[in-house]
CSV table of C-alpha atoms and ligand atoms in Angstrom, one decimal:
chain,number,residue,atom,x,y,z
A,1,UNK,CA,0.0,0.0,0.0
A,2,UNK,CA,1.4,3.4,-1.0
A,3,UNK,CA,1.3,6.7,1.0
A,4,UNK,CA,-1.5,7.9,-1.3
A,5,UNK,CA,-3.8,5.2,-0.2
A,6,UNK,CA,-4.1,5.1,3.6
A,7,UNK,CA,-7.6,3.8,3.8
A,8,UNK,CA,-9.3,0.4,3.8
A,9,UNK,CA,-12.7,-0.9,4.6
A,10,UNK,CA,-11.2,-2.9,7.5
A,11,UNK,CA,-7.8,-3.1,9.2
A,12,UNK,CA,-6.7,-6.3,10.9
A,13,UNK,CA,-3.8,-6.1,13.5
A,14,UNK,CA,-1.8,-9.3,13.5
A,15,UNK,CA,-1.4,-12.1,10.9
A,16,UNK,CA,-1.9,-15.1,13.2
A,17,UNK,CA,-4.8,-17.5,12.5
A,18,UNK,CA,-7.4,-15.2,14.0
A,19,UNK,CA,-6.4,-12.1,11.9
A,20,UNK,CA,-5.8,-14.1,8.7
A,21,UNK,CA,-9.1,-15.9,8.9
A,22,UNK,CA,-10.9,-12.6,9.5
A,23,UNK,CA,-9.1,-11.1,6.5
A,24,UNK,CA,-9.8,-14.1,4.3
A,25,UNK,CA,-13.5,-13.9,4.9
A,26,UNK,CA,-13.6,-10.1,4.4
A,27,UNK,CA,-11.5,-10.3,1.2
A,28,UNK,CA,-13.6,-13.1,-0.2
A,29,UNK,CA,-16.6,-10.9,0.4
A,30,UNK,CA,-15.0,-8.2,-1.8
A,31,UNK,CA,-14.1,-5.9,1.1
A,32,UNK,CA,-10.8,-4.0,1.0
A,33,UNK,CA,-8.9,-5.3,3.9
A,34,UNK,CA,-5.3,-4.7,5.2
A,35,UNK,CA,-3.6,-7.0,7.7
A,36,UNK,CA,-0.7,-5.3,9.5
A,37,UNK,CA,1.9,-7.8,10.9
A,38,UNK,CA,5.0,-6.8,12.8
A,39,UNK,CA,6.9,-10.0,12.0
A,40,UNK,CA,9.1,-10.3,8.9
A,41,UNK,CA,6.4,-12.7,7.6
A,42,UNK,CA,3.2,-14.2,9.1
A,43,UNK,CA,4.0,-17.0,11.5
A,44,UNK,CA,7.6,-15.9,11.9
A,45,UNK,CA,7.2,-16.0,15.7
A,46,UNK,CA,4.3,-18.4,16.1
A,47,UNK,CA,4.6,-21.8,17.6
A,48,UNK,CA,1.6,-24.0,17.8
A,49,UNK,CA,1.7,-27.6,16.7
A,50,UNK,CA,-1.7,-29.2,16.2
A,51,UNK,CA,-4.2,-27.8,13.7
A,52,UNK,CA,-7.8,-28.9,14.5
A,53,UNK,CA,-9.4,-28.6,11.1
A,54,UNK,CA,-13.1,-27.7,11.8
A,55,UNK,CA,-12.7,-24.0,10.8
A,56,UNK,CA,-10.0,-24.1,8.2
A,57,UNK,CA,-11.9,-26.9,6.3
A,58,UNK,CA,-14.9,-24.6,5.9
A,59,UNK,CA,-12.8,-21.7,4.6
A,60,UNK,CA,-10.6,-23.8,2.3
A,61,UNK,CA,-12.3,-27.2,1.9
A,62,UNK,CA,-9.3,-28.7,0.0
A,63,UNK,CA,-6.7,-27.4,2.5
A,64,UNK,CA,-5.1,-30.9,2.9
A,65,UNK,CA,-3.9,-30.8,-0.7
A,66,UNK,CA,-3.0,-27.1,-0.6
A,67,UNK,CA,-1.6,-26.1,2.8
A,68,UNK,CA,2.0,-26.9,4.0
A,69,UNK,CA,1.0,-29.5,6.6
A,70,UNK,CA,3.4,-31.9,8.3
A,71,UNK,CA,1.6,-35.1,9.1
A,72,UNK,CA,-2.1,-36.0,9.8
A,73,UNK,CA,-2.5,-37.2,13.3
A,74,UNK,CA,-3.3,-40.9,13.0
A,75,UNK,CA,-2.4,-41.8,16.5
A,76,UNK,CA,-2.8,-40.0,19.8
A,77,UNK,CA,-1.4,-40.9,23.2
A,78,UNK,CA,-1.7,-39.7,26.7
A,79,UNK,CA,1.1,-40.6,29.1
A,80,UNK,CA,2.0,-40.4,32.8
A,81,UNK,CA,5.7,-40.0,33.4
A,82,UNK,CA,7.5,-41.1,36.6
A,83,UNK,CA,11.3,-40.9,37.0
A,84,UNK,CA,11.7,-44.7,36.5
A,85,UNK,CA,8.5,-45.8,34.8
A,86,UNK,CA,5.7,-44.5,32.6
A,87,UNK,CA,2.1,-45.4,31.4
A,88,UNK,CA,1.0,-44.6,27.9
A,89,UNK,CA,-2.6,-44.8,26.6
A,90,UNK,CA,-2.4,-44.8,22.9
A,91,UNK,CA,-5.4,-44.6,20.6
A,92,UNK,CA,-6.4,-43.9,17.0
A,93,UNK,CA,-9.0,-44.6,14.4
A,94,UNK,CA,-8.8,-45.9,10.8
A,95,UNK,CA,-10.8,-42.8,9.9
A,96,UNK,CA,-7.9,-40.6,10.9
A,97,UNK,CA,-5.5,-42.5,8.7
A,98,UNK,CA,-7.3,-42.2,5.3
A,99,UNK,CA,-7.2,-39.2,2.9
A,100,UNK,CA,-8.3,-36.5,2.8
A,101,UNK,CA,-7.3,-36.4,6.5
A,102,UNK,CA,-9.8,-33.8,7.6
A,103,UNK,CA,-9.2,-34.3,11.3
A,104,UNK,CA,-6.1,-33.0,13.0
A,105,UNK,CA,-2.7,-32.1,11.6
A,106,UNK,CA,0.7,-31.4,12.9
A,107,UNK,CA,1.7,-28.0,11.4
A,108,UNK,CA,4.6,-25.6,11.7
A,109,UNK,CA,3.1,-22.2,12.0
A,110,UNK,CA,5.9,-20.4,10.2
A,111,UNK,CA,4.8,-22.3,7.1
A,112,UNK,CA,1.1,-22.5,7.8
A,113,UNK,CA,0.5,-18.9,8.6
A,114,UNK,CA,2.4,-17.8,5.5
A,115,UNK,CA,0.3,-20.0,3.4
A,116,UNK,CA,-2.9,-18.7,5.0
A,117,UNK,CA,-1.6,-15.2,4.3
A,118,UNK,CA,-1.2,-16.2,0.6
A,119,UNK,CA,-4.9,-17.3,0.6
A,120,UNK,CA,-5.8,-13.8,1.9
A,121,UNK,CA,-3.8,-12.1,-0.8
A,122,UNK,CA,-5.3,-14.5,-3.5
A,123,UNK,CA,-8.7,-13.4,-2.3
A,124,UNK,CA,-7.7,-9.7,-2.7
A,125,UNK,CA,-6.5,-8.7,0.8
A,126,UNK,CA,-3.3,-6.9,1.5
A,127,UNK,CA,-0.7,-8.0,4.1
A,128,UNK,CA,1.8,-5.4,5.4
A,129,UNK,CA,4.7,-7.4,6.9
A,130,UNK,CA,7.4,-6.0,9.2
A,131,UNK,CA,5.0,-3.2,10.2
A,132,UNK,CA,4.1,-2.4,13.8
A,133,UNK,CA,0.8,-1.0,15.0
A,134,UNK,CA,1.5,1.3,17.8
A,135,UNK,CA,-2.0,2.2,18.8
A,136,UNK,CA,-5.5,2.7,17.6
A,137,UNK,CA,-6.5,5.9,15.9
A,138,UNK,CA,-9.8,7.2,17.5
A,139,UNK,CA,-12.1,10.0,16.8
A,140,UNK,CA,-14.6,11.7,19.2
A,141,UNK,CA,-18.2,11.9,18.0
A,142,UNK,CA,-20.1,13.8,20.6
A,143,UNK,CA,-19.6,11.9,23.8
A,144,UNK,CA,-18.6,8.7,21.9
A,145,UNK,CA,-15.1,7.6,21.1
A,146,UNK,CA,-14.9,5.7,17.9
A,147,UNK,CA,-12.0,3.6,16.5
A,148,UNK,CA,-11.3,4.9,13.0
A,149,UNK,CA,-8.0,3.2,12.1
A,150,UNK,CA,-4.5,2.5,13.5
A,151,UNK,CA,-1.2,4.4,14.0
A,152,UNK,CA,1.8,2.7,12.5
A,153,UNK,CA,5.3,3.0,13.9
A,154,UNK,CA,7.3,5.4,11.7
A,155,UNK,CA,4.2,6.8,9.9
A,156,UNK,CA,2.9,10.3,10.6
A,157,UNK,CA,-0.6,9.8,9.2
A,158,UNK,CA,-3.0,7.1,10.5
A,159,UNK,CA,-4.2,4.2,8.4
A,160,UNK,CA,-7.9,4.7,8.4
A,161,UNK,CA,-10.8,2.3,8.3
A,162,UNK,CA,-14.3,2.3,9.8
A,163,UNK,CA,-13.5,-0.8,11.7
A,164,UNK,CA,-10.4,-2.5,13.2
A,165,UNK,CA,-10.0,-6.1,14.2
A,166,UNK,CA,-7.4,-6.6,16.9
A,167,UNK,CA,-5.8,-10.0,16.5
A,168,UNK,CA,-2.4,-9.4,18.1
A,169,UNK,CA,-2.3,-12.5,20.2
A,170,UNK,CA,-1.7,-12.9,23.9
A,171,UNK,CA,-0.6,-9.9,26.0
A,172,UNK,CA,-1.2,-7.5,23.1
A,173,UNK,CA,-0.1,-4.0,24.1
A,174,UNK,CA,-2.4,-2.3,21.6
A,175,UNK,CA,-5.3,-4.4,22.9
A,176,UNK,CA,-4.5,-3.5,26.5
A,177,UNK,CA,-4.3,0.2,25.8
A,178,UNK,CA,-7.5,0.1,23.7
A,179,UNK,CA,-9.4,-1.6,26.5
A,180,UNK,CA,-8.5,1.1,29.0
A,181,UNK,CA,-8.9,4.1,26.6
A,182,UNK,CA,-12.3,2.8,25.3
A,183,UNK,CA,-13.4,1.8,28.8
A,184,UNK,CA,-14.1,-1.8,27.7
A,185,UNK,CA,-15.4,-4.0,30.5
A,186,UNK,CA,-12.7,-6.5,31.8
A,187,UNK,CA,-13.5,-10.1,32.6
A,188,UNK,CA,-14.7,-11.0,36.1
A,189,UNK,CA,-11.2,-12.4,36.7
A,190,UNK,CA,-7.8,-11.0,35.6
A,191,UNK,CA,-6.4,-13.1,32.7
A,192,UNK,CA,-3.8,-15.7,33.6
A,193,UNK,CA,-1.2,-17.2,31.3
A,194,UNK,CA,0.6,-20.4,30.6
A,195,UNK,CA,4.1,-20.4,29.2
A,196,UNK,CA,4.5,-22.6,26.1
A,197,UNK,CA,8.0,-23.7,25.0
A,198,UNK,CA,8.7,-25.7,21.9
A,199,UNK,CA,11.8,-27.2,20.3
A,200,UNK,CA,12.1,-28.7,16.9
A,201,UNK,CA,14.3,-31.7,16.4
A,202,UNK,CA,15.4,-33.1,13.0
A,203,UNK,CA,15.1,-36.8,12.5
A,204,UNK,CA,14.7,-38.9,9.3
A,205,UNK,CA,11.1,-39.7,8.4
A,206,UNK,CA,11.8,-43.5,8.6
A,207,UNK,CA,13.2,-43.2,12.1
A,208,UNK,CA,10.2,-41.2,13.2
A,209,UNK,CA,7.8,-43.8,11.7
A,210,UNK,CA,9.7,-46.7,13.4
A,211,UNK,CA,9.9,-45.1,16.8
A,212,UNK,CA,6.2,-44.1,16.9
A,213,UNK,CA,4.9,-47.2,15.1
A,214,UNK,CA,3.4,-45.2,12.2
A,215,UNK,CA,2.5,-46.1,8.7
A,216,UNK,CA,4.5,-44.0,6.1
A,217,UNK,CA,3.2,-40.4,6.1
A,218,UNK,CA,1.1,-40.8,9.3
A,219,UNK,CA,1.8,-38.8,12.4
A,220,UNK,CA,1.4,-39.0,16.2
A,221,UNK,CA,0.5,-36.5,19.0
A,222,UNK,CA,1.5,-37.4,22.5
A,223,UNK,CA,0.7,-35.4,25.7
A,224,UNK,CA,2.5,-36.2,28.9
A,225,UNK,CA,2.0,-35.2,32.6
A,226,UNK,CA,3.8,-36.3,35.8
A,227,UNK,CA,7.6,-36.0,36.2
A,228,UNK,CA,9.2,-33.4,35.8
A,229,UNK,CA,5.9,-31.4,36.1
A,230,UNK,CA,5.0,-32.5,39.6
A,231,UNK,CA,3.7,-29.5,41.7
A,232,UNK,CA,2.9,-27.6,38.5
A,233,UNK,CA,-0.2,-27.0,36.4
A,234,UNK,CA,0.8,-28.3,32.9
A,235,UNK,CA,2.7,-30.9,31.0
A,236,UNK,CA,4.6,-31.8,27.9
A,237,UNK,CA,3.9,-32.7,24.3
A,238,UNK,CA,5.6,-34.5,21.5
A,239,UNK,CA,4.3,-34.2,17.9
A,240,UNK,CA,5.7,-35.8,14.7
A,241,UNK,CA,6.5,-33.6,11.7
A,242,UNK,CA,7.6,-35.0,8.3
A,243,UNK,CA,11.3,-35.1,9.2
A,244,UNK,CA,11.2,-33.5,12.6
A,245,UNK,CA,9.7,-33.8,16.1
A,246,UNK,CA,8.1,-30.9,18.0
A,247,UNK,CA,8.8,-31.3,21.7
A,248,UNK,CA,7.5,-28.8,24.2
A,249,UNK,CA,5.6,-28.0,27.4
A,250,UNK,CA,2.9,-25.7,28.5
A,251,UNK,CA,2.9,-24.8,32.2
A,252,UNK,CA,0.9,-22.2,34.1
A,253,UNK,CA,3.3,-19.3,34.9
A,254,UNK,CA,2.0,-18.8,38.4
A,255,UNK,CA,2.6,-22.4,39.3
A,256,UNK,CA,6.2,-22.2,37.9
A,257,UNK,CA,6.9,-19.0,39.9
A,258,UNK,CA,5.4,-20.6,43.1
A,259,UNK,CA,7.5,-23.7,42.7
A,260,UNK,CA,10.6,-21.6,41.8
A,261,UNK,CA,11.5,-23.7,38.8
A,262,UNK,CA,12.8,-22.3,35.6
A,263,UNK,CA,11.3,-23.3,32.2
A,264,UNK,CA,14.8,-24.4,31.0
A,265,UNK,CA,15.1,-26.8,33.9
A,266,UNK,CA,11.7,-28.2,33.2
A,267,UNK,CA,12.5,-28.7,29.5
A,268,UNK,CA,15.8,-30.4,30.4
A,269,UNK,CA,14.0,-32.6,32.9
A,270,UNK,CA,11.4,-33.5,30.4
A,271,UNK,CA,14.0,-34.4,27.8
A,272,UNK,CA,16.1,-36.4,30.3
A,273,UNK,CA,13.3,-38.8,31.1
A,274,UNK,CA,14.3,-42.1,29.6
A,275,UNK,CA,11.0,-42.6,27.8
A,276,UNK,CA,11.2,-39.1,26.1
A,277,UNK,CA,14.9,-39.4,25.5
A,278,UNK,CA,14.5,-42.4,23.3
A,279,UNK,CA,12.3,-40.6,20.8
A,280,UNK,CA,14.9,-37.8,20.4
A,281,UNK,CA,17.9,-40.1,20.2
A,282,UNK,CA,20.2,-39.1,17.3
A,283,UNK,CA,18.2,-36.0,16.5
A,284,UNK,CA,19.5,-32.5,16.0
A,285,UNK,CA,18.0,-29.5,17.7
A,286,UNK,CA,16.9,-27.0,15.0
A,287,UNK,CA,14.8,-24.4,16.7
A,288,UNK,CA,13.6,-23.1,20.0
A,289,UNK,CA,10.8,-20.7,20.9
A,290,UNK,CA,8.6,-19.6,23.8
A,291,UNK,CA,5.2,-17.9,23.9
A,292,UNK,CA,2.4,-17.0,26.4
A,293,UNK,CA,-1.0,-18.6,26.2
A,294,UNK,CA,-4.2,-17.2,27.9
A,295,UNK,CA,-5.5,-19.8,30.3
A,296,UNK,CA,-7.9,-17.8,32.4
A,297,UNK,CA,-11.0,-19.5,31.0
A,298,UNK,CA,-14.4,-17.8,30.3
A,299,UNK,CA,-14.4,-15.5,33.3
A,300,UNK,CA,-11.3,-13.8,32.1
A,301,UNK,CA,-12.9,-12.9,28.8
A,302,UNK,CA,-14.1,-9.2,28.9
A,303,UNK,CA,-16.0,-7.0,26.4
A,304,UNK,CA,-14.9,-7.8,22.8
A,305,UNK,CA,-16.6,-5.2,20.7
A,306,UNK,CA,-16.7,-1.4,20.8
A,307,UNK,CA,-17.5,1.4,18.4
A,308,UNK,CA,-15.4,0.5,15.3
A,309,UNK,CA,-13.5,-2.3,17.1
A,310,UNK,CA,-13.5,-6.1,17.6
A,311,UNK,CA,-11.1,-8.3,19.5
A,312,UNK,CA,-10.4,-11.9,18.4
A,313,UNK,CA,-8.3,-14.9,19.1
A,314,UNK,CA,-5.7,-15.0,21.9
A,315,UNK,CA,-6.0,-11.2,22.3
A,316,UNK,CA,-9.6,-11.9,23.5
A,317,UNK,CA,-8.5,-14.8,25.7
A,318,UNK,CA,-10.4,-17.3,23.5
A,319,UNK,CA,-8.3,-20.4,24.3
A,320,UNK,CA,-9.7,-23.8,25.4
A,321,UNK,CA,-7.0,-24.4,28.1
A,322,UNK,CA,-8.4,-27.8,28.9
A,323,UNK,CA,-6.7,-31.0,27.9
A,324,UNK,CA,-7.3,-30.1,24.3
A,325,UNK,CA,-5.2,-26.9,24.4
A,326,UNK,CA,-7.1,-25.6,21.4
A,327,UNK,CA,-6.1,-22.1,20.4
A,328,UNK,CA,-5.5,-21.7,16.7
A,329,UNK,CA,-8.8,-23.3,15.6
A,330,UNK,CA,-10.7,-21.1,18.0
A,331,UNK,CA,-8.7,-18.1,16.9
A,332,UNK,CA,-9.8,-18.8,13.3
A,333,UNK,CA,-13.4,-19.2,14.4
A,334,UNK,CA,-13.5,-15.9,16.3
A,335,UNK,CA,-11.8,-14.2,13.3
A,336,UNK,CA,-14.4,-15.6,10.9
A,337,UNK,CA,-17.3,-14.5,13.2
A,338,UNK,CA,-15.8,-11.0,13.6
A,339,UNK,CA,-15.6,-10.8,9.8
A,340,UNK,CA,-19.2,-11.8,9.5
A,341,UNK,CA,-20.2,-8.9,11.9
A,342,UNK,CA,-18.0,-6.5,9.9
A,343,UNK,CA,-19.7,-7.5,6.6
A,344,UNK,CA,-23.1,-6.9,8.2
A,345,UNK,CA,-21.9,-3.6,9.5
A,346,UNK,CA,-20.8,-2.5,6.0
A,347,UNK,CA,-24.2,-3.5,4.6
A,348,UNK,CA,-25.9,-1.4,7.3
A,349,UNK,CA,-23.3,1.4,7.2
A,350,UNK,CA,-23.3,1.1,11.0
A,351,UNK,CA,-20.0,0.5,12.9
A,352,UNK,CA,-21.4,1.3,16.3
A,353,UNK,CA,-20.9,-1.1,19.3
A,354,UNK,CA,-24.6,-2.1,19.0
A,355,UNK,CA,-24.1,-3.1,15.4
A,356,UNK,CA,-20.7,-4.9,15.9
A,357,UNK,CA,-21.9,-6.7,19.0
A,358,UNK,CA,-23.4,-9.2,16.5
A,359,UNK,CA,-20.0,-10.7,16.9
A,360,UNK,CA,-20.5,-11.3,20.7
A,361,UNK,CA,-23.9,-12.8,20.0
A,362,UNK,CA,-22.5,-15.2,17.3
A,363,UNK,CA,-19.6,-16.1,19.6
A,364,UNK,CA,-22.0,-16.9,22.4
A,365,UNK,CA,-23.9,-19.3,20.2
A,366,UNK,CA,-20.8,-21.0,18.9
A,367,UNK,CA,-19.1,-24.2,20.0
A,368,UNK,CA,-16.2,-22.0,21.1
A,369,UNK,CA,-18.2,-20.3,24.0
A,370,UNK,CA,-19.9,-23.6,24.8
A,371,UNK,CA,-16.5,-25.2,25.3
A,372,UNK,CA,-15.0,-22.2,27.1
A,373,UNK,CA,-18.0,-22.0,29.5
A,374,UNK,CA,-17.2,-25.5,30.6
A,375,UNK,CA,-14.0,-24.2,32.0
A,376,UNK,CA,-15.6,-21.8,34.5
A,377,UNK,CA,-14.2,-23.9,37.4
A,378,UNK,CA,-10.8,-24.1,35.9
A,379,UNK,CA,-9.1,-22.3,38.8
A,380,UNK,CA,-10.4,-24.9,41.2
A,381,UNK,CA,-9.2,-27.7,38.9
A,382,UNK,CA,-5.8,-25.9,38.6
A,383,UNK,CA,-5.6,-25.8,42.4
A,384,UNK,CA,-5.8,-29.6,42.8
A,385,UNK,CA,-4.0,-30.6,39.6
A,386,UNK,CA,-0.4,-30.2,41.1
A,387,UNK,CA,-1.5,-32.3,44.2
A,388,UNK,CA,-2.9,-35.1,42.0
A,389,UNK,CA,0.1,-35.0,39.6
A,390,UNK,CA,2.5,-35.3,42.5
A,391,UNK,CA,0.8,-38.5,43.5
A,392,UNK,CA,-0.9,-40.3,40.7
A,393,UNK,CA,1.5,-40.7,37.7
A,394,UNK,CA,4.2,-42.6,39.5
A,395,UNK,CA,1.7,-44.6,41.6
A,396,UNK,CA,-0.2,-45.6,38.5
A,397,UNK,CA,2.8,-46.4,36.4
A,398,UNK,CA,4.4,-48.4,39.3
A,399,UNK,CA,1.1,-50.3,39.8
A,400,UNK,CA,1.1,-51.5,36.2
A,401,UNK,CA,4.8,-52.4,36.5
A,402,UNK,CA,4.3,-54.2,39.8
A,403,UNK,CA,1.3,-56.1,38.5
A,404,UNK,CA,3.6,-57.8,36.0
A,405,UNK,CA,6.3,-58.5,38.6
A,406,UNK,CA,8.0,-61.9,38.1
A,407,UNK,CA,8.4,-63.7,41.5
A,408,UNK,CA,7.9,-67.3,42.6
A,409,UNK,CA,4.7,-66.5,44.5
A,410,UNK,CA,1.0,-66.8,43.5
A,411,UNK,CA,-0.3,-64.0,41.3
A,412,UNK,CA,-2.8,-63.1,44.0
A,413,UNK,CA,0.1,-62.0,46.2
A,414,UNK,CA,1.7,-60.0,43.5
A,415,UNK,CA,-1.6,-58.2,42.9
A,416,UNK,CA,-2.1,-57.6,46.6
A,417,UNK,CA,1.4,-56.2,47.0
A,418,UNK,CA,1.0,-54.0,43.9
A,419,UNK,CA,-2.2,-52.5,45.1
A,420,UNK,CA,-0.9,-52.1,48.7
A,421,UNK,CA,2.1,-50.2,47.3
A,422,UNK,CA,0.0,-48.0,45.0
A,423,UNK,CA,-2.4,-47.0,47.8
A,424,UNK,CA,0.1,-46.8,50.7
A,425,UNK,CA,-0.1,-43.4,52.3
A,426,UNK,CA,-2.5,-42.0,49.6
A,427,UNK,CA,-5.1,-39.7,51.1
A,428,UNK,CA,-7.9,-41.6,49.5
A,429,UNK,CA,-10.9,-39.3,50.2
A,430,UNK,CA,-8.9,-36.2,49.3
A,431,UNK,CA,-7.8,-37.8,46.1
A,432,UNK,CA,-11.3,-38.8,45.1
A,433,UNK,CA,-12.5,-35.2,45.8
A,434,UNK,CA,-9.6,-33.8,43.8
A,435,UNK,CA,-10.4,-36.1,40.9
A,436,UNK,CA,-14.0,-34.8,41.0
A,437,UNK,CA,-12.8,-31.2,40.9
A,438,UNK,CA,-10.6,-32.0,38.0
A,439,UNK,CA,-13.6,-32.4,35.8
A,440,UNK,CA,-13.4,-28.5,35.6
A,441,UNK,CA,-10.5,-29.0,33.2
A,442,UNK,CA,-12.2,-31.3,30.8
A,443,UNK,CA,-13.7,-28.5,28.7
B,1,FAD,C1,4.0,-23.9,22.7
B,1,FAD,C2,2.6,-23.7,22.2
B,1,FAD,C3,1.9,-24.7,21.7
B,1,FAD,C4,0.6,-24.5,21.2
B,1,FAD,N1,0.0,-25.6,20.7
B,1,FAD,C5,-1.2,-25.4,20.1
B,1,FAD,C6,-1.8,-26.5,19.4
B,1,FAD,O1,-1.3,-27.6,19.3
B,1,FAD,N2,-3.1,-26.3,18.9
B,1,FAD,C7,-3.7,-25.1,19.0
B,1,FAD,O2,-4.8,-25.0,18.4
B,1,FAD,N3,-3.2,-24.1,19.6
B,1,FAD,C8,-1.9,-24.2,20.2
B,1,FAD,N4,-1.3,-23.1,20.8
B,1,FAD,C9,-2.1,-21.9,20.9
B,1,FAD,C10,-2.1,-21.1,19.6
B,1,FAD,O3,-0.7,-20.9,19.2
B,1,FAD,C11,-2.7,-19.7,19.8
B,1,FAD,O4,-4.0,-19.9,20.4
B,1,FAD,C12,-3.0,-19.1,18.4
B,1,FAD,O5,-1.7,-18.8,17.8
B,1,FAD,C13,-3.7,-17.8,18.6
B,1,FAD,O6,-3.8,-17.1,17.3
B,1,FAD,P1,-4.0,-15.6,17.2
B,1,FAD,O7,-4.1,-15.3,15.8
B,1,FAD,O8,-5.0,-15.1,18.1
B,1,FAD,O9,-2.6,-15.0,17.8
B,1,FAD,P2,-1.1,-15.2,17.3
B,1,FAD,O10,-1.0,-16.5,16.6
B,1,FAD,O11,-0.3,-14.9,18.5
B,1,FAD,O12,-0.9,-14.1,16.2
B,1,FAD,C14,-0.8,-12.7,16.6
B,1,FAD,C15,0.0,-12.0,15.5
B,1,FAD,O13,-0.1,-10.6,15.8
B,1,FAD,C16,1.2,-10.0,15.5
B,1,FAD,N5,1.2,-8.7,16.3
B,1,FAD,C17,1.2,-8.6,17.6
B,1,FAD,N6,1.2,-7.3,18.0
B,1,FAD,C18,1.3,-6.6,16.8
B,1,FAD,C19,1.3,-5.2,16.5
B,1,FAD,N7,1.3,-4.3,17.5
B,1,FAD,N8,1.4,-4.8,15.2
B,1,FAD,C20,1.4,-5.8,14.2
B,1,FAD,N9,1.4,-7.1,14.5
B,1,FAD,C21,1.3,-7.5,15.7
B,1,FAD,C22,2.2,-11.1,16.0
B,1,FAD,O14,3.4,-10.9,15.4
B,1,FAD,C23,1.5,-12.4,15.5
B,1,FAD,O15,1.9,-12.7,14.2
B,1,FAD,C24,0.0,-23.3,21.3
B,1,FAD,C25,0.7,-22.2,21.8
B,1,FAD,C26,2.0,-22.4,22.2
B,1,FAD,C27,2.7,-21.2,22.8
């Protein structure tokens, strides 16, 4: 975009999944939309690994044959780690293993976001890379403050549009300032964050397939709790790329500070576990990154629309921080719904809060808010999670190992001893109560 043309019908701040999906919908509708991205290219600093495909498959039905995807997830596993033992529940379906693989994919965001941005451009949208939005440009109309564009670092004149979609991700400074300047209602609870760390390890495709027991081209996604995450809210993950593994952790910041552990120590502890180490053996560390994730649940979500403004994705706190850790798919859904509200506002020529709050209504009726509302007791679940994870993973893993103990005694005695050891000193009532409270994390 040149200096002579500083206007659009909508401006989107941030080219992550939320902003790009909003822009894609607007551009397809024929609206002139500009996405402003501070990174050198979309996805340059983004990290997530699993792409749930419900929203992208609506926008680009043939995405599996077009997008740069790593592997379809044909196998999932949930594991409990103890220092000397582990339990792994592995599951899958033949439906996941057959083309067109419209289920879940391992993706690297640096490639995926760039591709999504190319779809926006193909539809007629403009992406401004390496460009930082400093703040919103607002105008006063009587007693009302209305967002009318953005101010770009290094530019004197504002970029103008009747509506701005803020999609700048977690802890967005523009969003924070906008909330206070436009007196937008905060959530009932302050937002809280998880820290996500991810490493990419290079390994040959055949080694990956052997180690994870996969058919050629198929992928796996594993989630792990237990050691070294005892006393913390969070766990680790391991996903298979084409010729790489994505290994990482997501841990609630507060719990890490409380336990006085550093993210580096946790990551090293995770990799040092014999069960994890064997997947990485012979691999080469290629990349490392860290990012915050909103984990406050529905009560931390505040007002999301104002005159000339909508907030989407992580910037709005719309992450399902349950065991699904679903952020990118929900970001895309909120982006699409925001775009639908903007299209309607253009038809009516009305960009007031009342008109744009169509977005809030659509969000409320979507599966996103239904899922998020199930996390209303997430703080309670987070309180008991460390206690349970300190006890259960090693007891359970040891129980299974003990049940298969070889000794010259009747099996009845082996079982008795195994259960005695597993239950010894366990506060049973407390544990049952904690397990009940944990349902608040199921989403
Ligand atoms: C380690 C890790 C693993 C994860 N795993 C998964 C997973 O497996 N599946 C899943 O669904 N989700 C996962 N997530 C969450 C997911 O990454 C986010 O929910 C998702 O990226 C949110 O999308 P978004 O578009 O709202 O924000 P982002 O993806 O953060 O994009 C925001 C964009 O805005 C740009 N920006 C910010 N400020 C400005 C500014 N002032 N001016 C211009 N541009 C700006 C940023 O550069 C960025 O490109 C994971 C997160 C982490 C950290």
